[in-house]
C-alpha positions as semicolon CSV with decimal commas, in nm:
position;residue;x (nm);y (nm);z (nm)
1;X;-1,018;4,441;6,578
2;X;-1,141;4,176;6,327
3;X;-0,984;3,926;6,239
4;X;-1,014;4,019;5,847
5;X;-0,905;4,386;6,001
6;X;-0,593;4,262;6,141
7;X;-0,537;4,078;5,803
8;X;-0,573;4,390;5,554
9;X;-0,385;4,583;5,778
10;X;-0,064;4,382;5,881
11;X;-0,041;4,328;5,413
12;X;-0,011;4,762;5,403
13;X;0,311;4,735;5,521
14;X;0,615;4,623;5,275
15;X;0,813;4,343;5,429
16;X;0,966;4,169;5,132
17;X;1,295;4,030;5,246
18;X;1,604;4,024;5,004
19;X;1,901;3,726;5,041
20;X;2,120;3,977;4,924
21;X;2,218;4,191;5,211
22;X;2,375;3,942;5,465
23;X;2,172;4,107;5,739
24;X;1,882;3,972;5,963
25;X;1,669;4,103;5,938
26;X;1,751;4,121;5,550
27;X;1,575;4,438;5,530
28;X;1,468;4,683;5,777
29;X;1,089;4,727;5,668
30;X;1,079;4,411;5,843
31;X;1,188;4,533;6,123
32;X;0,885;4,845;6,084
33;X;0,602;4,589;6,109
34;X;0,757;4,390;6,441
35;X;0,734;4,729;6,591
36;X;0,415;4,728;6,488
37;X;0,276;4,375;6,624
38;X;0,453;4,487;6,960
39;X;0,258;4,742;7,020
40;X;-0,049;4,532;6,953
41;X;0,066;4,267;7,164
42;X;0,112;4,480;7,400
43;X;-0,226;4,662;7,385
44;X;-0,361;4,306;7,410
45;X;-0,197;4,255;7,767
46;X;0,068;3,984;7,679
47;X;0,355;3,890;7,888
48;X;0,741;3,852;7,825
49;X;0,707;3,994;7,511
50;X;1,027;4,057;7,345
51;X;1,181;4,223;7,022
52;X;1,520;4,145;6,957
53;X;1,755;4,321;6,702
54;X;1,728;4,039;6,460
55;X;1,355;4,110;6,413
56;X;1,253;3,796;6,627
57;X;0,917;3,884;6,807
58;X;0,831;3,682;7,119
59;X;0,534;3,735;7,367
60;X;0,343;3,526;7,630
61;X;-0,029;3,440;7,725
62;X;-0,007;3,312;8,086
63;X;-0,193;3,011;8,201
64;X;-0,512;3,038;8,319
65;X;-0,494;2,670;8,513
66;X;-0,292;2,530;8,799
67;X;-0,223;2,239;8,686
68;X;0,110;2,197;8,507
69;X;0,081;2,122;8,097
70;X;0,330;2,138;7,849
71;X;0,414;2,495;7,712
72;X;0,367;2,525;7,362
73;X;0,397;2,824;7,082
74;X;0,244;2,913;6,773
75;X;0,489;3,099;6,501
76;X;0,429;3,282;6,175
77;X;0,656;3,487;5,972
78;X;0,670;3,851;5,912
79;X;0,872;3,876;5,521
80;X;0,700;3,802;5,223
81;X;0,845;3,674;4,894
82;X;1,109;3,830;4,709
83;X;0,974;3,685;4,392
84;X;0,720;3,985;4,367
85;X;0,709;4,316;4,495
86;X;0,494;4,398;4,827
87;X;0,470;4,727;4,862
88;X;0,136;4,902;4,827
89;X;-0,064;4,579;4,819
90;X;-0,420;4,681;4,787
91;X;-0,652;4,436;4,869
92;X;-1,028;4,376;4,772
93;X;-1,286;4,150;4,911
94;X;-1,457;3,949;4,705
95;X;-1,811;3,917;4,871
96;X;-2,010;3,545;4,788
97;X;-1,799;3,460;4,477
98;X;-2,000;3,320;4,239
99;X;-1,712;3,064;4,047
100;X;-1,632;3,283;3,751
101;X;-1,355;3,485;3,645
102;X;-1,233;3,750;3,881
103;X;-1,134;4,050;3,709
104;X;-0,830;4,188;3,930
105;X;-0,682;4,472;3,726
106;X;-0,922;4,507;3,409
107;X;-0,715;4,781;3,288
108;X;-0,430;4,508;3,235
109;X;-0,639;4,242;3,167
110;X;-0,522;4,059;3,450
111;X;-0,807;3,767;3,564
112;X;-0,793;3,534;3,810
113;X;-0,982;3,259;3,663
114;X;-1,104;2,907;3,792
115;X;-0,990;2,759;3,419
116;X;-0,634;2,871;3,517
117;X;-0,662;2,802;3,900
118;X;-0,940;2,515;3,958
119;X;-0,891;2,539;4,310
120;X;-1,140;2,847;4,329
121;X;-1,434;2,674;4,249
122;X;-1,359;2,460;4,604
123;X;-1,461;2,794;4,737
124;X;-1,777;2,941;4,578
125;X;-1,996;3,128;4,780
126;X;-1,776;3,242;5,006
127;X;-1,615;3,586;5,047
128;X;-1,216;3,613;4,887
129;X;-0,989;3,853;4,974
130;X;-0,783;3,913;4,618
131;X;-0,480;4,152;4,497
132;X;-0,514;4,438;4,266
133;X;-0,268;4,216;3,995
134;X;0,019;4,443;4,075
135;X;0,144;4,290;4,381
136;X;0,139;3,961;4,580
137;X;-0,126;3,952;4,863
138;X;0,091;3,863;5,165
139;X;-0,128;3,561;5,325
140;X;0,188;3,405;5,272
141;X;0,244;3,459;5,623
142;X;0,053;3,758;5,704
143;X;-0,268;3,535;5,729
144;X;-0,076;3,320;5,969
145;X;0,004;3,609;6,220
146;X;-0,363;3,722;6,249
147;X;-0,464;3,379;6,281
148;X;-0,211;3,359;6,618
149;X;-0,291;3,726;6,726
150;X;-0,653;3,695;6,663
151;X;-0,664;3,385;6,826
152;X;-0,473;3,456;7,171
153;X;-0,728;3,830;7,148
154;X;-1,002;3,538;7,159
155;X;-0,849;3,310;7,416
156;X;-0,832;3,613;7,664
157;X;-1,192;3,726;7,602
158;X;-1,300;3,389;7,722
159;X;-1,137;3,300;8,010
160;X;-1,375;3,014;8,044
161;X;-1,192;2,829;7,759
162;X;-0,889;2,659;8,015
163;X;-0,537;2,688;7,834
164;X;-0,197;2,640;7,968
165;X;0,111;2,876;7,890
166;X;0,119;3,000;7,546
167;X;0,422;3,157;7,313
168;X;0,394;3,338;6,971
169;X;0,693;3,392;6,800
170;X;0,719;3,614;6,512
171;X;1,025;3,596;6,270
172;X;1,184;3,782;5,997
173;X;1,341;3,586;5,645
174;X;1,163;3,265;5,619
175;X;1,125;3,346;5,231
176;X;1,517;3,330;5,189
177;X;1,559;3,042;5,426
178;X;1,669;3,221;5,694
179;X;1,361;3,233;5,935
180;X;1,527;3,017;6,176
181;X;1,868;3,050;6,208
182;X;1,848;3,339;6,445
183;X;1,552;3,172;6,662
184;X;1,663;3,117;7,011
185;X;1,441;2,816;7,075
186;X;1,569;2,805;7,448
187;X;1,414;3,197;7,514
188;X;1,104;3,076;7,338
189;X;1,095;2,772;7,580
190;X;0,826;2,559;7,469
191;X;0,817;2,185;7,417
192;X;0,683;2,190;7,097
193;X;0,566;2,453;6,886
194;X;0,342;2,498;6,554
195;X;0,427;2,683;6,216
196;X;0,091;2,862;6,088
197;X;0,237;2,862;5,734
198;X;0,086;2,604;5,517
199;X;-0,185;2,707;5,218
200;X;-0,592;2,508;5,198
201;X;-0,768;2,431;5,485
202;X;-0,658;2,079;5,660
203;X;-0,299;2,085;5,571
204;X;-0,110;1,927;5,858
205;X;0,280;1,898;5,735
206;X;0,552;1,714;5,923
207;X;0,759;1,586;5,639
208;X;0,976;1,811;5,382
209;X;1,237;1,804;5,164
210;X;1,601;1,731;5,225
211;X;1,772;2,001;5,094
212;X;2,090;2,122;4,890
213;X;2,240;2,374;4,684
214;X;2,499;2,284;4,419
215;X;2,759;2,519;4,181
216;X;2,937;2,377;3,927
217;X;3,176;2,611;3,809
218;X;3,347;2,525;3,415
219;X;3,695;2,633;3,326
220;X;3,717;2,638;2,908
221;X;3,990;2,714;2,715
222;X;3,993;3,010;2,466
223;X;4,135;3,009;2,154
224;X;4,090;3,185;1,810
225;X;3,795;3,010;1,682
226;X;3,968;2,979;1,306
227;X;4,261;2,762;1,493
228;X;4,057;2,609;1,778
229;X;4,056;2,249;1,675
230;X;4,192;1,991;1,930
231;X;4,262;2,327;2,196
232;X;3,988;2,519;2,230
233;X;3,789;2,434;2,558
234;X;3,437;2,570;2,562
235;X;3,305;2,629;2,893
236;X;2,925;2,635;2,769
237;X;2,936;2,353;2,582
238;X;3,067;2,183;2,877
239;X;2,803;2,278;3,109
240;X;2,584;2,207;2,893
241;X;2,678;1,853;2,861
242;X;2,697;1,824;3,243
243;X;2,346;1,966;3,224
244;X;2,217;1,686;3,008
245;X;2,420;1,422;3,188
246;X;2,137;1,486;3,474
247;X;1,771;1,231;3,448
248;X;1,555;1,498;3,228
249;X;1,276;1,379;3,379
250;X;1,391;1,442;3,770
251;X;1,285;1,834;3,714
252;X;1,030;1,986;3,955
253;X;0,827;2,011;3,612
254;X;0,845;1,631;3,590
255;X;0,778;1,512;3,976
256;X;0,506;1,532;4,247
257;X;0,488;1,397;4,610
258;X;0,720;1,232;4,729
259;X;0,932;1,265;4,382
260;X;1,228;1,443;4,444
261;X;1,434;1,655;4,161
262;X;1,752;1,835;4,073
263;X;1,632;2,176;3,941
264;X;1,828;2,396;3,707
265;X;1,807;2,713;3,915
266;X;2,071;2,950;3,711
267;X;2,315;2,959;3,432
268;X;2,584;3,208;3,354
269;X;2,932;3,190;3,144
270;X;3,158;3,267;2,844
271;X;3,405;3,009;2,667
272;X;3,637;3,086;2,929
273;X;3,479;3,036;3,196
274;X;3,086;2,942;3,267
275;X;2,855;2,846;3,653
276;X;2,574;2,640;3,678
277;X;2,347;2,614;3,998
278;X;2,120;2,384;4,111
279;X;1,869;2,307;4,395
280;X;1,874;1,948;4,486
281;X;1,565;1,827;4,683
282;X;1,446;1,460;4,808
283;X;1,221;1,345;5,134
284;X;1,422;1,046;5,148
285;X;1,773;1,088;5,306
286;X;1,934;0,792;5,154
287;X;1,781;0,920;4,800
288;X;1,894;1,301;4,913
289;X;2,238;1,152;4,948
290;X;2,265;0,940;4,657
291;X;2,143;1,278;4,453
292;X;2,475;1,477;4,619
293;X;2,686;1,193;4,538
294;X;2,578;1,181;4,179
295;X;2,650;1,527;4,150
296;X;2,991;1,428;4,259
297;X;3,020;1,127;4,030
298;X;2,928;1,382;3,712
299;X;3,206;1,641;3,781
300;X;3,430;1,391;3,835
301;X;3,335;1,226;3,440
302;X;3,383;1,534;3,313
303;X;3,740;1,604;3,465
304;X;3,806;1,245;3,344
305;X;3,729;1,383;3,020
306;X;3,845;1,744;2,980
307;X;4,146;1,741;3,228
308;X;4,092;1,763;3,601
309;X;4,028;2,110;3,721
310;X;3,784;2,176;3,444
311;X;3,517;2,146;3,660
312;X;3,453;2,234;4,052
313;X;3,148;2,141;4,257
314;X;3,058;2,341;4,606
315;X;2,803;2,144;4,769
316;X;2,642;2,276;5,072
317;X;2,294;2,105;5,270
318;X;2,039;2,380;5,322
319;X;1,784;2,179;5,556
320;X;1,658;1,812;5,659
321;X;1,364;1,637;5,656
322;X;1,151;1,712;5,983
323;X;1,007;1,378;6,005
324;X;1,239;1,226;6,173
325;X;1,272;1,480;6,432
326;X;0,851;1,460;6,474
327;X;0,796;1,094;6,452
328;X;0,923;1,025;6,832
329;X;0,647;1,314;6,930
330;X;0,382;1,205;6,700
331;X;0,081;1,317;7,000
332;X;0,157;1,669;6,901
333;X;0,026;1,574;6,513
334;X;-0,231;1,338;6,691
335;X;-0,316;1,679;6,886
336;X;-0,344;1,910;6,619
337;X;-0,527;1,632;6,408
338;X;-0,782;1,608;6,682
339;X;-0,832;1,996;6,695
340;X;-0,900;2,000;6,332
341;X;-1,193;1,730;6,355
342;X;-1,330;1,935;6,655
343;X;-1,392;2,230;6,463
344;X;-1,501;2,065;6,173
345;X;-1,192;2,079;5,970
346;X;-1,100;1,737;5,740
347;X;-0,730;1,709;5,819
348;X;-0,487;1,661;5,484
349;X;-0,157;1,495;5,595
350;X;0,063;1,567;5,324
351;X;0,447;1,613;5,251
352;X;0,563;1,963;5,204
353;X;0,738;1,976;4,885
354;X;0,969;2,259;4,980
355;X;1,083;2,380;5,335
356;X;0,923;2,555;5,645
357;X;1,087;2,745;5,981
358;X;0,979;2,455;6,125
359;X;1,153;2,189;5,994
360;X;1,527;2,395;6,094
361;X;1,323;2,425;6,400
362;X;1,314;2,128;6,442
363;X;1,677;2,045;6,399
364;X;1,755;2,279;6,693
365;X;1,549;2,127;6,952
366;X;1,176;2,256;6,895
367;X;0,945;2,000;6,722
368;X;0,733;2,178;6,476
369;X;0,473;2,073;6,204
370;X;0,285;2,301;6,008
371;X;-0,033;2,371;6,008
372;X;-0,234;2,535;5,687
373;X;-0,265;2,901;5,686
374;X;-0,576;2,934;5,432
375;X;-0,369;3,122;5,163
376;X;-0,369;3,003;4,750
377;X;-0,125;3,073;4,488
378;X;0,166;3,225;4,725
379;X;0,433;3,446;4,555
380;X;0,231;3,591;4,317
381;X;-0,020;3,861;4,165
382;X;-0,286;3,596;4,164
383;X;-0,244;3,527;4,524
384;X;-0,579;3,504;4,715
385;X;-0,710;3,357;5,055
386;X;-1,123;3,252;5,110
387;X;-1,241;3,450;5,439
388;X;-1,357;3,097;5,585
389;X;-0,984;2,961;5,557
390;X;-0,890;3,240;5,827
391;X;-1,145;3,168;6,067
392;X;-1,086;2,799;6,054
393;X;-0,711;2,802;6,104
394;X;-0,834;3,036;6,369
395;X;-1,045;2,797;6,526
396;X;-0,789;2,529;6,521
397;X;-0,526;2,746;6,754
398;X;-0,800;2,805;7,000
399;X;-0,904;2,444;6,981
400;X;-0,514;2,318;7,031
401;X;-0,485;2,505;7,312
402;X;-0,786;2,398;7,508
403;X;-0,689;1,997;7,412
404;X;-0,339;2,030;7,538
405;X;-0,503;2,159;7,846
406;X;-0,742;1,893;7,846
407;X;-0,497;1,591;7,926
């Protein structure tokens, strides 16, 4: 099987995941396409490979030296984004696109167009593989599974290339920030591992956001409206001032690189009684914690002001910055830096604005960057990945393997 084959096969099945259910996997349609990659791992002749009840795939391509080399593992995630549906995804390839608009549903006038999404005309005259406009695609992180499978199929079909031991893990509920929590990094038993999750060719990622989630909840006061003056508390009007109280132009609309934000995420209430939540995200953990704190420092103005109790703040972290978990191992970005020149790959060392498995990974003991998966315009019907993208990322897994080898 193809590469590409493996690809437009693993997005037919549905494996949106949903923070709702409290499970892990969060749905079990997850659990239908780990099945699924088993029995292909299997058919391929890997070792150790285990599926747990969580959904959390593991398998093993043995050495084929003597000499001892660190272990290392390659991991992509099986969900896909609960911000569109993925069930009968229905793919199309786009063969030698020639830059212009891409009509993917014409009944619906629904175009993917280079004047909305520039980034398309990086990759004229190659062949895309594009949605139908009803769905997402699922690269996002269905290209990064064939990229491992189809890489380890390579690996053993030329024994000539020397590698040391090899992992894949596969895990469920990365798209609700769950991927990880379930991981049993000491099973898995590498010394360092590699996320195949990121989007254009030569992304390398080792830094991410520091990350929070904040409710405020409001208390009001209700009274009739025609006698409210000097009693009436309302709730909405309150939030909203907190709301304003916050830099307008620390958004995610407002920032870019390093920038971090507070971002209005939800809104809900009556006089009596009104929430507001908010993500708070920053790649700097003094800045991260000077964010919380100022979070803090507003509630506690507006008690000052409306009577304490009127407002209550849960603050909880949701994930760290990687970066300084990867900086005392900087050879394995060195390593993966090095495979990307070798197959002709520019590398793009950039911060992830957002979160990956790996950097929760990382937390619990298993260093792991990310490394770009070839997919554009994740979550959505406009979703799209260039062939070439594939086979690079591809290339770079084989080439990893043979350089940690190589030392």
């Amino acid at each position: 099987m193809t590469l590409v084959d493996r690809f437009l096969k693993y997005v037919s099945f549905d494996t949106q995941s949903d923070e709702s259910t409290g499970l892990t996997p969060s749905t079990p349609k997850q659990m239908v396409f780990a099945e699924y990659l088993k029995t292909e791992l299997e058919s391929l002749g890997l070792e150790d490979i285990t599926l747990d009840e969580h959904g959390y795939l593991f398998a093993t391509l043995p050495a084929n030296i003597d000499k001892e080399v660190p272990t290392i593992g390659f991991i992509a995630h099986m969900d896909t984004s609960p911000d569109m549906t993925g069930k009968d995804v229905s793919p199309r390839i786009v063969k030698d696109y020639d830059g212009s608009d891409i009509a993917l549903c014409a009944e619906e006038n629904i175009i993917l167009s280079p004047a909305q999404f520039p980034e398309l005309r990086d990759h004229k005259g190659e062949d895309l593989i594009v949605t139908n406009g009803k769905t997402l695609l699922g690269a996002d992180d269905k290209a990064g599974i064939a990229e491992i499978v189809s890489a380890i199929a390579y690996l053993k079909e030329h024994p000539e290339i020397k590698h040391g031991k090899i992992r894949i893990g596969f895990n469920p509920d990365e798209e609700i920030g769950e991927g990880a929590h379930k991981f049993d990094v000491e099973k898995f038993g590498c010394e360092w591992a590699y996320t195949m999750d990121g989007g254009e060719v030569g992304e390398l990622e080792f830094e991410n956001f520091n990350a929070a989630a904040a409710k405020i909840t409001f208390k009001g006061r209700n009274v009739h409206p025609g006698y409210a003056k000097n009693k009436m508390i309302n709730s909405i009007r309150v939030a909203n001032q907190f709301i304003a109280m916050l830099p307008s132009m620390e958004t995610p609309e407002q920032t870019e690189g390093y920038e971090g934000f507070y971002h209005l995420i939800g809104i809900q209430g009556d006089v009596e009684q009104s929430t507001v939540s908010y993500i708070i995200r920053d790649h700097d953990r003094a800045k991260f914690e000077e964010r919380k704190e100022e979070m803090k420092r507003l509630v506690a103005l507006i008690n000052a002001e409306y009577g304490e109790g009127t407002a209550a703040l849960e603050l909880r972290d949701q994930y760290y910055n990687m970066r300084e978990k990867i900086e005392p191992v900087m050879h394995i970005i060195d390593t993966a830096f090095s495979a990307m020149e070798a197959v002709g790959v520019k590398p793009n060392v950039r911060p992830i604005r957002g979160g990956t498995d790996g950097a929760q990974l990382s937390f619990k003991g298993l260093p792991c960057p990310n490394i770009f998966a070839g997919g554009l315009n994740f979550h959505g019907r406009y979703e799209f990945i260039p062939i070439p993208n594939m086979e690079k990322a591809m290339n770079v897994i084989v080439k990893i393997a043979e350089l940690v080898a190589s030392k």
